[in-house]
Amino acid sequence: MQLNQQTDLALRALILLAEEEKNNPPRLLTIREISEFHRISRNHMMKVINTLVENNFIEAKRGQNGGLKLSRPSNEIRVGDVVRALENHWNLVECFSPQRQNCQILPSCQLKHVFHRALSAFLAELDQCTLADIPLKRP
Amino acid sequence: MQLNQQTDLALRALILLAEEEKNNPPRLLTIREISEFHRISRNHMMKVINTLVENNFIEAKRGQNGGLKLSRPSNEIRVGDVVRALENHWNLVECFSPQRQNCQILPSCQLKHVFHRALSAFLAELDQCTLADIPLKRP
DNA sequence: TTAAATGATGCATATAATATGCATCTATGA
DNA sequence: TCATAGATGCATATTATATGCATCATTTAA
């Protein structure tokens, strides 16, 4: 079981942006800065950033002196919501997918309820945590 | 986020074997029967069955009149344990993988603890459920 | 004793999902 | 008006997963 790498990168970018917000005054960070810091291809990070903008976790400003910042205070951005937005599907098992419904015991199978409960428990735990709860430890 | 198909198939096979146990006397089911019932390639189902045997969820008997049965009563086989055995890794995020440790903020990042808690919550929910708790509904 | 039935194993290939890169567009401000 | 920055769409590479094939090992009924 794994999340896709984009979810991982999104959280790393957000953690960086949350750290920047603590500075006085905070700067806008560029995609180039974030991708170089994390040693990730700029193109790849760009996709992730775009998704974060679409979902209103961060605001982007184009042009010279442009860049990115959190669109809300860090304690209002829940890890669970980020994961929900970045994962492109939640088809834990075949019967969760509207496309793939070939399971022969689908109507009478109770298993789907169990997995729904487990998934809820997983996300509920992530919802307990905001960006403000996971500051980078300073040495 | 998804489990691999083998985990799904393993559970479907186990559900069938648990149903068979209710018959008097119960028969041994063959891989061929199970794979044809679920309309899955026999080869593919065989891999799954082998893993279930290795992990002592079921017992296999070779030769004529051979087949498969649960190695324990259905109420002693927890869904969580099956999922643990079938999923080949639990690298939810990069920093969980011993091989891939490229994250620049790894030592000071708190995120891993959050994901550990979420994963525990997910599996704890599955541990609440045994094969006996998910009988096929009879019409 | 042997042949058919059954599971076990290793390797090869196909398919699908994901990651990555490239080219080009749009917006901003010095 | 040009350099800088994000936005978007498409193409390709890589990886993980699913699937198939061939062959071996074990059991037991005939």
mmCIF file of C-alpha atoms (C1' of nucleotides) in Angstrom:
data_model
loop_
_atom_site.group_PDB
_atom_site.id
_atom_site.type_symbol
_atom_site.label_atom_id
_atom_site.label_comp_id
_atom_site.label_asym_id
_atom_site.label_seq_id
_atom_site.Cartn_x
_atom_site.Cartn_y
_atom_site.Cartn_z
ATOM 1 C CA MET A 1 0.000 0.000 0.000
ATOM 2 C CA GLN A 2 1.352 3.390 -0.879
ATOM 3 C CA LEU A 3 0.293 6.912 -1.620
ATOM 4 C CA ASN A 4 1.479 8.340 -4.896
ATOM 5 C CA GLN A 5 4.600 10.425 -4.912
ATOM 6 C CA GLN A 6 2.692 13.576 -5.780
ATOM 7 C CA THR A 7 0.902 13.457 -2.443
ATOM 8 C CA ASP A 8 4.246 13.149 -0.733
ATOM 9 C CA LEU A 9 5.731 16.057 -2.687
ATOM 10 C CA ALA A 10 2.678 18.210 -2.049
ATOM 11 C CA LEU A 11 3.078 17.812 1.683
ATOM 12 C CA ARG A 12 6.799 18.559 1.498
ATOM 13 C CA ALA A 13 6.089 21.739 -0.451
ATOM 14 C CA LEU A 14 3.420 22.779 2.043
ATOM 15 C CA ILE A 15 5.732 22.170 4.985
ATOM 16 C CA LEU A 16 8.277 24.489 3.387
ATOM 17 C CA LEU A 17 5.648 27.146 2.761
ATOM 18 C CA ALA A 18 4.417 26.841 6.338
ATOM 19 C CA GLU A 19 7.955 27.387 7.608
ATOM 20 C CA GLU A 20 8.331 30.477 5.447
ATOM 21 C CA GLU A 21 5.163 31.961 6.939
ATOM 22 C CA LYS A 22 6.889 32.134 10.306
ATOM 23 C CA ASN A 23 9.440 34.638 8.978
ATOM 24 C CA ASN A 24 8.867 38.344 9.313
ATOM 25 C CA PRO A 25 8.071 39.377 6.683
ATOM 26 C CA PRO A 26 7.392 36.107 4.846
ATOM 27 C CA ARG A 27 8.531 35.879 1.219
ATOM 28 C CA LEU A 28 6.796 34.222 -1.697
ATOM 29 C CA LEU A 29 8.598 30.990 -2.622
ATOM 30 C CA THR A 30 8.957 30.062 -6.285
ATOM 31 C CA ILE A 31 8.414 26.603 -7.708
ATOM 32 C CA ARG A 32 12.071 26.660 -8.750
ATOM 33 C CA GLU A 33 13.180 27.256 -5.178
ATOM 34 C CA ILE A 34 10.961 24.530 -3.787
ATOM 35 C CA SER A 35 11.910 21.979 -6.430
ATOM 36 C CA GLU A 36 15.639 22.697 -6.075
ATOM 37 C CA PHE A 37 15.426 22.445 -2.309
ATOM 38 C CA HIS A 38 13.713 19.066 -2.552
ATOM 39 C CA ARG A 39 15.887 18.020 -5.523
ATOM 40 C CA ILE A 40 12.840 17.246 -7.637
ATOM 41 C CA SER A 41 12.343 18.032 -11.318
ATOM 42 C CA ARG A 42 10.777 21.461 -11.684
ATOM 43 C CA ASN A 43 8.204 20.104 -14.147
ATOM 44 C CA HIS A 44 7.116 17.457 -11.761
ATOM 45 C CA MET A 45 6.806 19.801 -8.807
ATOM 46 C CA MET A 46 4.834 22.164 -11.024
ATOM 47 C CA LYS A 47 2.059 19.607 -11.503
ATOM 48 C CA VAL A 48 1.827 19.165 -7.792
ATOM 49 C CA ILE A 49 1.770 22.886 -7.118
ATOM 50 C CA ASN A 50 -0.976 23.377 -9.696
ATOM 51 C CA THR A 51 -3.133 20.830 -7.935
ATOM 52 C CA LEU A 52 -2.549 22.603 -4.648
ATOM 53 C CA VAL A 53 -3.587 25.903 -6.239
ATOM 54 C CA GLU A 54 -6.698 24.364 -7.809
ATOM 55 C CA ASN A 55 -7.703 23.049 -4.411
ATOM 56 C CA ASN A 56 -7.064 26.385 -2.765
ATOM 57 C CA PHE A 57 -4.362 25.272 -0.376
ATOM 58 C CA ILE A 58 -1.932 27.820 -1.799
ATOM 59 C CA GLU A 59 -2.072 31.027 -3.815
ATOM 60 C CA ALA A 60 0.141 31.654 -6.814
ATOM 61 C CA LYS A 61 1.255 35.000 -8.105
ATOM 62 C CA ARG A 62 2.715 35.112 -11.592
ATOM 63 C CA GLY A 63 5.350 37.380 -13.059
ATOM 64 C CA GLN A 64 8.418 39.009 -11.597
ATOM 65 C CA ASN A 65 8.608 38.749 -7.834
ATOM 66 C CA GLY A 66 5.818 36.226 -8.060
ATOM 67 C CA GLY A 67 5.671 32.979 -6.163
ATOM 68 C CA LEU A 68 3.608 30.960 -3.768
ATOM 69 C CA LYS A 69 2.185 31.212 -0.275
ATOM 70 C CA LEU A 70 -0.368 29.356 1.828
ATOM 71 C CA SER A 71 -3.870 30.624 1.195
ATOM 72 C CA ARG A 72 -4.847 29.995 4.817
ATOM 73 C CA PRO A 73 -3.017 29.924 8.156
ATOM 74 C CA SER A 74 -1.098 26.696 8.571
ATOM 75 C CA ASN A 75 -3.325 25.520 11.421
ATOM 76 C CA GLU A 76 -6.299 25.515 9.060
ATOM 77 C CA ILE A 77 -4.718 23.196 6.487
ATOM 78 C CA ARG A 78 -5.395 19.594 7.461
ATOM 79 C CA VAL A 79 -3.115 16.823 6.230
ATOM 80 C CA GLY A 80 -6.183 14.688 5.582
ATOM 81 C CA ASP A 81 -7.627 17.233 3.177
ATOM 82 C CA VAL A 82 -4.361 17.465 1.271
ATOM 83 C CA VAL A 83 -4.236 13.696 0.911
ATOM 84 C CA ARG A 84 -7.871 13.620 -0.233
ATOM 85 C CA ALA A 85 -7.138 16.215 -2.903
ATOM 86 C CA LEU A 86 -3.933 14.707 -4.242
ATOM 87 C CA GLU A 87 -4.766 11.016 -4.408
ATOM 88 C CA ASN A 88 -6.501 10.480 -7.696
ATOM 89 C CA HIS A 89 -8.649 7.592 -6.578
ATOM 90 C CA TRP A 90 -9.686 5.633 -3.505
ATOM 91 C CA ASN A 91 -10.416 2.265 -5.040
ATOM 92 C CA LEU A 92 -8.937 0.291 -2.205
ATOM 93 C CA VAL A 93 -10.562 -2.830 -3.620
ATOM 94 C CA GLU A 94 -12.131 -3.552 -6.997
ATOM 95 C CA CYS A 95 -15.695 -3.129 -5.815
ATOM 96 C CA PHE A 96 -14.980 0.499 -4.823
ATOM 97 C CA SER A 97 -14.382 1.378 -8.471
ATOM 98 C CA PRO A 98 -17.478 2.252 -10.519
ATOM 99 C CA GLN A 99 -15.691 0.985 -13.653
ATOM 100 C CA ARG A 100 -14.517 -2.391 -12.409
ATOM 101 C CA GLN A 101 -17.426 -4.310 -10.948
ATOM 102 C CA ASN A 102 -16.592 -7.866 -11.893
ATOM 103 C CA CYS A 103 -16.592 -9.420 -8.468
ATOM 104 C CA GLN A 104 -18.922 -12.422 -8.453
ATOM 105 C CA ILE A 105 -19.979 -12.024 -4.834
ATOM 106 C CA LEU A 106 -20.387 -8.259 -4.888
ATOM 107 C CA PRO A 107 -24.032 -7.964 -3.819
ATOM 108 C CA SER A 108 -23.742 -10.299 -0.867
ATOM 109 C CA CYS A 109 -20.185 -9.484 0.181
ATOM 110 C CA GLN A 110 -19.760 -7.627 3.464
ATOM 111 C CA LEU A 111 -16.103 -6.866 2.941
ATOM 112 C CA LYS A 112 -16.667 -3.450 1.402
ATOM 113 C CA HIS A 113 -18.119 -2.143 4.650
ATOM 114 C CA VAL A 114 -15.031 -3.181 6.555
ATOM 115 C CA PHE A 115 -12.748 -1.398 4.123
ATOM 116 C CA HIS A 116 -14.886 1.706 4.225
ATOM 117 C CA ARG A 117 -14.518 1.810 7.986
ATOM 118 C CA ALA A 118 -10.761 1.297 7.736
ATOM 119 C CA LEU A 119 -10.380 4.072 5.183
ATOM 120 C CA SER A 120 -12.424 6.432 7.346
ATOM 121 C CA ALA A 121 -10.214 5.643 10.326
ATOM 122 C CA PHE A 122 -7.131 6.320 8.222
ATOM 123 C CA LEU A 123 -8.339 9.718 7.048
ATOM 124 C CA ALA A 124 -9.759 10.646 10.446
ATOM 125 C CA GLU A 125 -6.299 10.251 11.904
ATOM 126 C CA LEU A 126 -4.820 12.505 9.213
ATOM 127 C CA ASP A 127 -7.569 15.040 9.848
ATOM 128 C CA GLN A 128 -6.331 15.426 13.418
ATOM 129 C CA CYS A 129 -3.189 16.982 12.053
ATOM 130 C CA THR A 130 -2.634 20.386 10.432
ATOM 131 C CA LEU A 131 0.510 21.888 8.937
ATOM 132 C CA ALA A 132 0.965 23.796 12.185
ATOM 133 C CA ASP A 133 1.302 20.479 14.026
ATOM 134 C CA ILE A 134 4.264 19.346 11.962
ATOM 135 C CA PRO A 135 6.868 22.112 12.109
ATOM 136 C CA LEU A 136 10.398 21.226 11.082
ATOM 137 C CA LYS A 137 12.497 20.675 14.184
ATOM 138 C CA ARG A 138 15.221 23.299 14.380
ATOM 139 C CA PRO A 139 18.644 22.050 15.470
ATOM 140 C CA MET B 1 -4.666 4.742 -2.769
ATOM 141 C CA GLN B 2 -5.328 1.114 -3.425
ATOM 142 C CA LEU B 3 -4.452 -2.349 -2.254
ATOM 143 C CA ASN B 4 -3.056 -4.687 -4.857
ATOM 144 C CA GLN B 5 -5.402 -7.056 -6.596
ATOM 145 C CA GLN B 6 -3.819 -10.074 -4.969
ATOM 146 C CA THR B 7 -4.983 -8.915 -1.563
ATOM 147 C CA ASP B 8 -8.475 -8.584 -2.944
ATOM 148 C CA LEU B 9 -8.381 -12.047 -4.524
ATOM 149 C CA ALA B 10 -6.983 -13.593 -1.367
ATOM 150 C CA LEU B 11 -9.917 -12.321 0.645
ATOM 151 C CA ARG B 12 -12.406 -13.526 -1.968
ATOM 152 C CA ALA B 13 -10.859 -16.975 -1.887
ATOM 153 C CA LEU B 14 -10.936 -17.043 1.908
ATOM 154 C CA ILE B 15 -14.572 -15.979 1.975
ATOM 155 C CA LEU B 16 -15.403 -18.914 -0.281
ATOM 156 C CA LEU B 17 -13.445 -21.327 1.889
ATOM 157 C CA ALA B 18 -15.149 -19.978 5.002
ATOM 158 C CA GLU B 19 -18.557 -20.604 3.414
ATOM 159 C CA GLU B 20 -17.567 -24.162 2.554
ATOM 160 C CA GLU B 21 -16.632 -24.818 6.174
ATOM 161 C CA LYS B 22 -20.260 -24.353 7.142
ATOM 162 C CA ASN B 23 -21.293 -27.404 5.103
ATOM 163 C CA ASN B 24 -21.529 -30.815 6.691
ATOM 164 C CA PRO B 25 -19.211 -32.379 5.840
ATOM 165 C CA PRO B 26 -17.091 -29.627 4.283
ATOM 166 C CA ARG B 27 -15.226 -30.464 1.079
ATOM 167 C CA LEU B 28 -11.773 -29.402 0.005
ATOM 168 C CA LEU B 29 -11.991 -26.735 -2.716
ATOM 169 C CA THR B 30 -9.483 -26.797 -5.568
ATOM 170 C CA ILE B 31 -7.704 -23.766 -6.991
ATOM 171 C CA ARG B 32 -9.468 -24.504 -10.260
ATOM 172 C CA GLU B 33 -12.888 -24.316 -8.621
ATOM 173 C CA ILE B 34 -12.081 -21.093 -6.832
ATOM 174 C CA SER B 35 -10.546 -19.411 -9.873
ATOM 175 C CA GLU B 36 -13.425 -20.446 -12.129
ATOM 176 C CA PHE B 37 -15.969 -19.235 -9.612
ATOM 177 C CA HIS B 38 -14.285 -15.853 -9.417
ATOM 178 C CA ARG B 39 -13.493 -15.851 -13.155
ATOM 179 C CA ILE B 40 -9.808 -15.272 -12.540
ATOM 180 C CA SER B 41 -6.897 -16.882 -14.360
ATOM 181 C CA ARG B 42 -5.923 -20.102 -12.581
ATOM 182 C CA ASN B 43 -2.258 -19.099 -12.669
ATOM 183 C CA HIS B 44 -2.948 -15.830 -11.033
ATOM 184 C CA MET B 45 -5.105 -17.311 -8.312
ATOM 185 C CA MET B 46 -2.427 -19.907 -7.699
ATOM 186 C CA LYS B 47 0.103 -17.256 -6.688
ATOM 187 C CA VAL B 48 -2.362 -15.853 -4.226
ATOM 188 C CA ILE B 49 -3.206 -19.260 -2.787
ATOM 189 C CA ASN B 50 0.475 -20.059 -2.345
ATOM 190 C CA THR B 51 0.965 -16.919 -0.311
ATOM 191 C CA LEU B 52 -2.006 -17.872 1.844
ATOM 192 C CA VAL B 53 -0.503 -21.306 2.419
ATOM 193 C CA GLU B 54 2.922 -19.885 3.253
ATOM 194 C CA ASN B 55 1.300 -17.627 5.814
ATOM 195 C CA ASN B 56 -0.668 -20.481 7.294
ATOM 196 C CA PHE B 57 -4.143 -19.142 6.584
ATOM 197 C CA ILE B 58 -5.047 -22.237 4.584
ATOM 198 C CA GLU B 59 -3.838 -25.811 4.206
ATOM 199 C CA ALA B 60 -3.234 -27.407 0.847
ATOM 200 C CA LYS B 61 -3.389 -31.086 0.071
ATOM 201 C CA ARG B 62 -1.904 -32.243 -3.230
ATOM 202 C CA GLY B 63 -2.889 -35.120 -5.430
ATOM 203 C CA GLN B 64 -6.202 -36.675 -6.304
ATOM 204 C CA ASN B 65 -9.033 -35.491 -4.082
ATOM 205 C CA GLY B 66 -6.701 -32.793 -2.862
ATOM 206 C CA GLY B 67 -7.623 -29.172 -2.381
ATOM 207 C CA LEU B 68 -7.744 -26.378 0.123
ATOM 208 C CA LYS B 69 -9.308 -25.590 3.481
ATOM 209 C CA LEU B 70 -8.888 -22.985 6.187
ATOM 210 C CA SER B 71 -6.156 -23.946 8.630
ATOM 211 C CA ARG B 72 -8.066 -22.313 11.505
ATOM 212 C CA PRO B 73 -11.702 -21.615 12.323
ATOM 213 C CA SER B 74 -12.975 -18.632 10.381
ATOM 214 C CA ASN B 75 -13.375 -16.540 13.522
ATOM 215 C CA GLU B 76 -9.634 -16.776 14.126
ATOM 216 C CA ILE B 77 -8.628 -15.372 10.748
ATOM 217 C CA ARG B 78 -8.484 -11.600 10.939
ATOM 218 C CA VAL B 79 -8.849 -9.505 7.800
ATOM 219 C CA GLY B 80 -6.052 -7.261 9.046
ATOM 220 C CA ASP B 81 -3.604 -10.146 9.179
ATOM 221 C CA VAL B 82 -4.494 -11.231 5.659
ATOM 222 C CA VAL B 83 -3.909 -7.720 4.367
ATOM 223 C CA ARG B 84 -0.584 -7.500 6.221
ATOM 224 C CA ALA B 85 0.551 -10.765 4.650
ATOM 225 C CA LEU B 86 -0.515 -10.020 1.079
ATOM 226 C CA GLU B 87 0.566 -6.425 0.640
ATOM 227 C CA ASN B 88 4.194 -6.555 -0.390
ATOM 228 C CA HIS B 89 5.179 -3.241 1.141
ATOM 229 C CA TRP B 90 3.891 -0.488 3.386
ATOM 230 C CA ASN B 91 5.865 2.438 2.056
ATOM 231 C CA LEU B 92 3.015 4.881 2.311
ATOM 232 C CA VAL B 93 5.500 7.692 1.789
ATOM 233 C CA GLU B 94 9.082 7.685 0.561
ATOM 234 C CA CYS B 95 10.630 7.979 4.001
ATOM 235 C CA PHE B 96 9.031 4.659 5.042
ATOM 236 C CA SER B 97 11.132 2.831 2.468
ATOM 237 C CA PRO B 98 14.625 1.789 3.590
ATOM 238 C CA GLN B 99 15.792 2.026 -0.026
ATOM 239 C CA ARG B 100 14.490 5.456 -0.920
ATOM 240 C CA GLN B 101 15.639 7.977 1.648
ATOM 241 C CA ASN B 102 16.166 11.053 -0.468
ATOM 242 C CA CYS B 103 13.875 13.417 1.355
ATOM 243 C CA GLN B 104 15.803 16.552 2.294
ATOM 244 C CA ILE B 105 13.871 17.196 5.478
ATOM 245 C CA LEU B 106 13.757 13.611 6.698
ATOM 246 C CA PRO B 107 15.464 14.002 10.091
ATOM 247 C CA SER B 108 13.405 16.983 11.192
ATOM 248 C CA CYS B 109 10.118 16.067 9.511
ATOM 249 C CA GLN B 110 7.239 15.093 11.788
ATOM 250 C CA LEU B 111 5.041 13.839 9.006
ATOM 251 C CA LYS B 112 6.140 10.225 9.276
ATOM 252 C CA HIS B 113 4.650 9.951 12.756
ATOM 253 C CA VAL B 114 1.282 11.104 11.478
ATOM 254 C CA PHE B 115 1.274 8.524 8.714
ATOM 255 C CA HIS B 116 2.317 5.810 11.122
ATOM 256 C CA ARG B 117 -0.662 6.623 13.304
ATOM 257 C CA ALA B 118 -3.001 6.648 10.304
ATOM 258 C CA LEU B 119 -1.728 3.304 9.089
ATOM 259 C CA SER B 120 -2.155 1.811 12.553
ATOM 260 C CA ALA B 121 -5.711 3.079 12.687
ATOM 261 C CA PHE B 122 -6.398 1.540 9.271
ATOM 262 C CA LEU B 123 -5.099 -1.878 10.265
ATOM 263 C CA ALA B 124 -6.674 -1.745 13.722
ATOM 264 C CA GLU B 125 -10.042 -1.392 12.055
ATOM 265 C CA LEU B 126 -9.361 -4.399 9.837
ATOM 266 C CA ASP B 127 -8.214 -6.369 12.876
ATOM 267 C CA GLN B 128 -11.680 -5.968 14.362
ATOM 268 C CA CYS B 129 -13.026 -8.191 11.636
ATOM 269 C CA THR B 130 -12.587 -11.926 11.065
ATOM 270 C CA LEU B 131 -13.829 -14.106 8.234
ATOM 271 C CA ALA B 132 -16.684 -15.163 10.481
ATOM 272 C CA ASP B 133 -17.881 -11.565 10.568
ATOM 273 C CA ILE B 134 -18.296 -11.332 6.818
ATOM 274 C CA PRO B 135 -20.493 -14.247 5.747
ATOM 275 C CA LEU B 136 -22.076 -14.070 2.313
ATOM 276 C CA LYS B 137 -25.667 -13.004 2.689
ATOM 277 C CA ARG B 138 -27.979 -15.783 1.552
ATOM 278 C CA PRO B 139 -30.957 -14.695 -0.519
ATOM 279 C "C1'" DT C 1 3.234 -49.596 -9.836
ATOM 280 C "C1'" DT C 2 1.563 -46.173 -12.566
ATOM 281 C "C1'" DA C 3 -1.118 -42.500 -14.283
ATOM 282 C "C1'" DA C 4 -4.131 -38.752 -13.333
ATOM 283 C "C1'" DA C 5 -5.007 -35.040 -10.391
ATOM 284 C "C1'" DT C 6 -3.527 -31.483 -7.730
ATOM 285 C "C1'" DG C 7 -0.542 -27.835 -5.707
ATOM 286 C "C1'" DA C 8 4.463 -25.356 -6.109
ATOM 287 C "C1'" DT C 9 7.868 -22.714 -8.434
ATOM 288 C "C1'" DG C 10 10.512 -19.944 -11.614
ATOM 289 C "C1'" DC C 11 10.740 -17.321 -15.579
ATOM 290 C "C1'" DA C 12 8.918 -14.442 -19.403
ATOM 291 C "C1'" DT C 13 5.762 -11.165 -21.193
ATOM 292 C "C1'" DA C 14 1.918 -7.780 -21.306
ATOM 293 C "C1'" DT C 15 -0.474 -4.075 -19.367
ATOM 294 C "C1'" DA C 16 -1.345 -0.164 -16.734
ATOM 295 C "C1'" DA C 17 -0.070 3.407 -13.622
ATOM 296 C "C1'" DT C 18 3.053 6.693 -12.516
ATOM 297 C "C1'" DA C 19 6.870 9.693 -13.086
ATOM 298 C "C1'" DT C 20 9.387 12.763 -16.004
ATOM 299 C "C1'" DG C 21 10.450 15.851 -19.689
ATOM 300 C "C1'" DC C 22 9.476 19.203 -23.431
ATOM 301 C "C1'" DA C 23 7.169 22.881 -25.745
ATOM 302 C "C1'" DT C 24 4.289 26.569 -25.552
ATOM 303 C "C1'" DC C 25 0.983 29.616 -23.475
ATOM 304 C "C1'" DT C 26 -0.554 33.345 -20.052
ATOM 305 C "C1'" DA C 27 0.127 36.827 -16.618
ATOM 306 C "C1'" DT C 28 2.874 40.285 -13.982
ATOM 307 C "C1'" DG C 29 5.783 44.022 -13.112
ATOM 308 C "C1'" DA C 30 10.352 46.404 -13.366
ATOM 309 C "C1'" DT D 1 8.689 45.486 -23.793
ATOM 310 C "C1'" DC D 2 11.219 41.998 -21.979
ATOM 311 C "C1'" DA D 3 12.493 38.971 -18.252
ATOM 312 C "C1'" DT D 4 10.290 36.292 -14.850
ATOM 313 C "C1'" DA D 5 7.015 33.456 -13.037
ATOM 314 C "C1'" DG D 6 3.082 30.110 -13.099
ATOM 315 C "C1'" DA D 7 -0.407 27.112 -16.372
ATOM 316 C "C1'" DT D 8 -1.335 23.603 -19.630
ATOM 317 C "C1'" DG D 9 -1.153 19.853 -22.891
ATOM 318 C "C1'" DC D 10 1.235 16.300 -24.949
ATOM 319 C "C1'" DA D 11 4.946 12.767 -25.398
ATOM 320 C "C1'" DT D 12 8.012 9.488 -23.437
ATOM 321 C "C1'" DA D 13 10.316 6.641 -19.840
ATOM 322 C "C1'" DT D 14 10.096 3.896 -15.948
ATOM 323 C "C1'" DT D 15 8.138 0.937 -12.720
ATOM 324 C "C1'" DA D 16 4.841 -1.966 -10.628
ATOM 325 C "C1'" DT D 17 1.514 -5.157 -11.338
ATOM 326 C "C1'" DA D 18 -0.975 -8.614 -13.666
ATOM 327 C "C1'" DT D 19 -0.923 -12.581 -16.566
ATOM 328 C "C1'" DG D 20 0.670 -16.613 -18.908
ATOM 329 C "C1'" DC D 21 3.666 -20.652 -19.767
ATOM 330 C "C1'" DA D 22 6.470 -24.534 -18.716
ATOM 331 C "C1'" DT D 23 7.946 -27.694 -15.562
ATOM 332 C "C1'" DC D 24 8.376 -29.872 -11.062
ATOM 333 C "C1'" DA D 25 6.631 -32.278 -6.737
ATOM 334 C "C1'" DT D 26 3.185 -34.807 -4.243
ATOM 335 C "C1'" DT D 27 -0.755 -37.724 -3.476
ATOM 336 C "C1'" DT D 28 -3.825 -41.435 -4.191
ATOM 337 C "C1'" DA D 29 -7.102 -44.214 -6.793
ATOM 338 C "C1'" DA D 30 -7.052 -47.645 -10.126
#
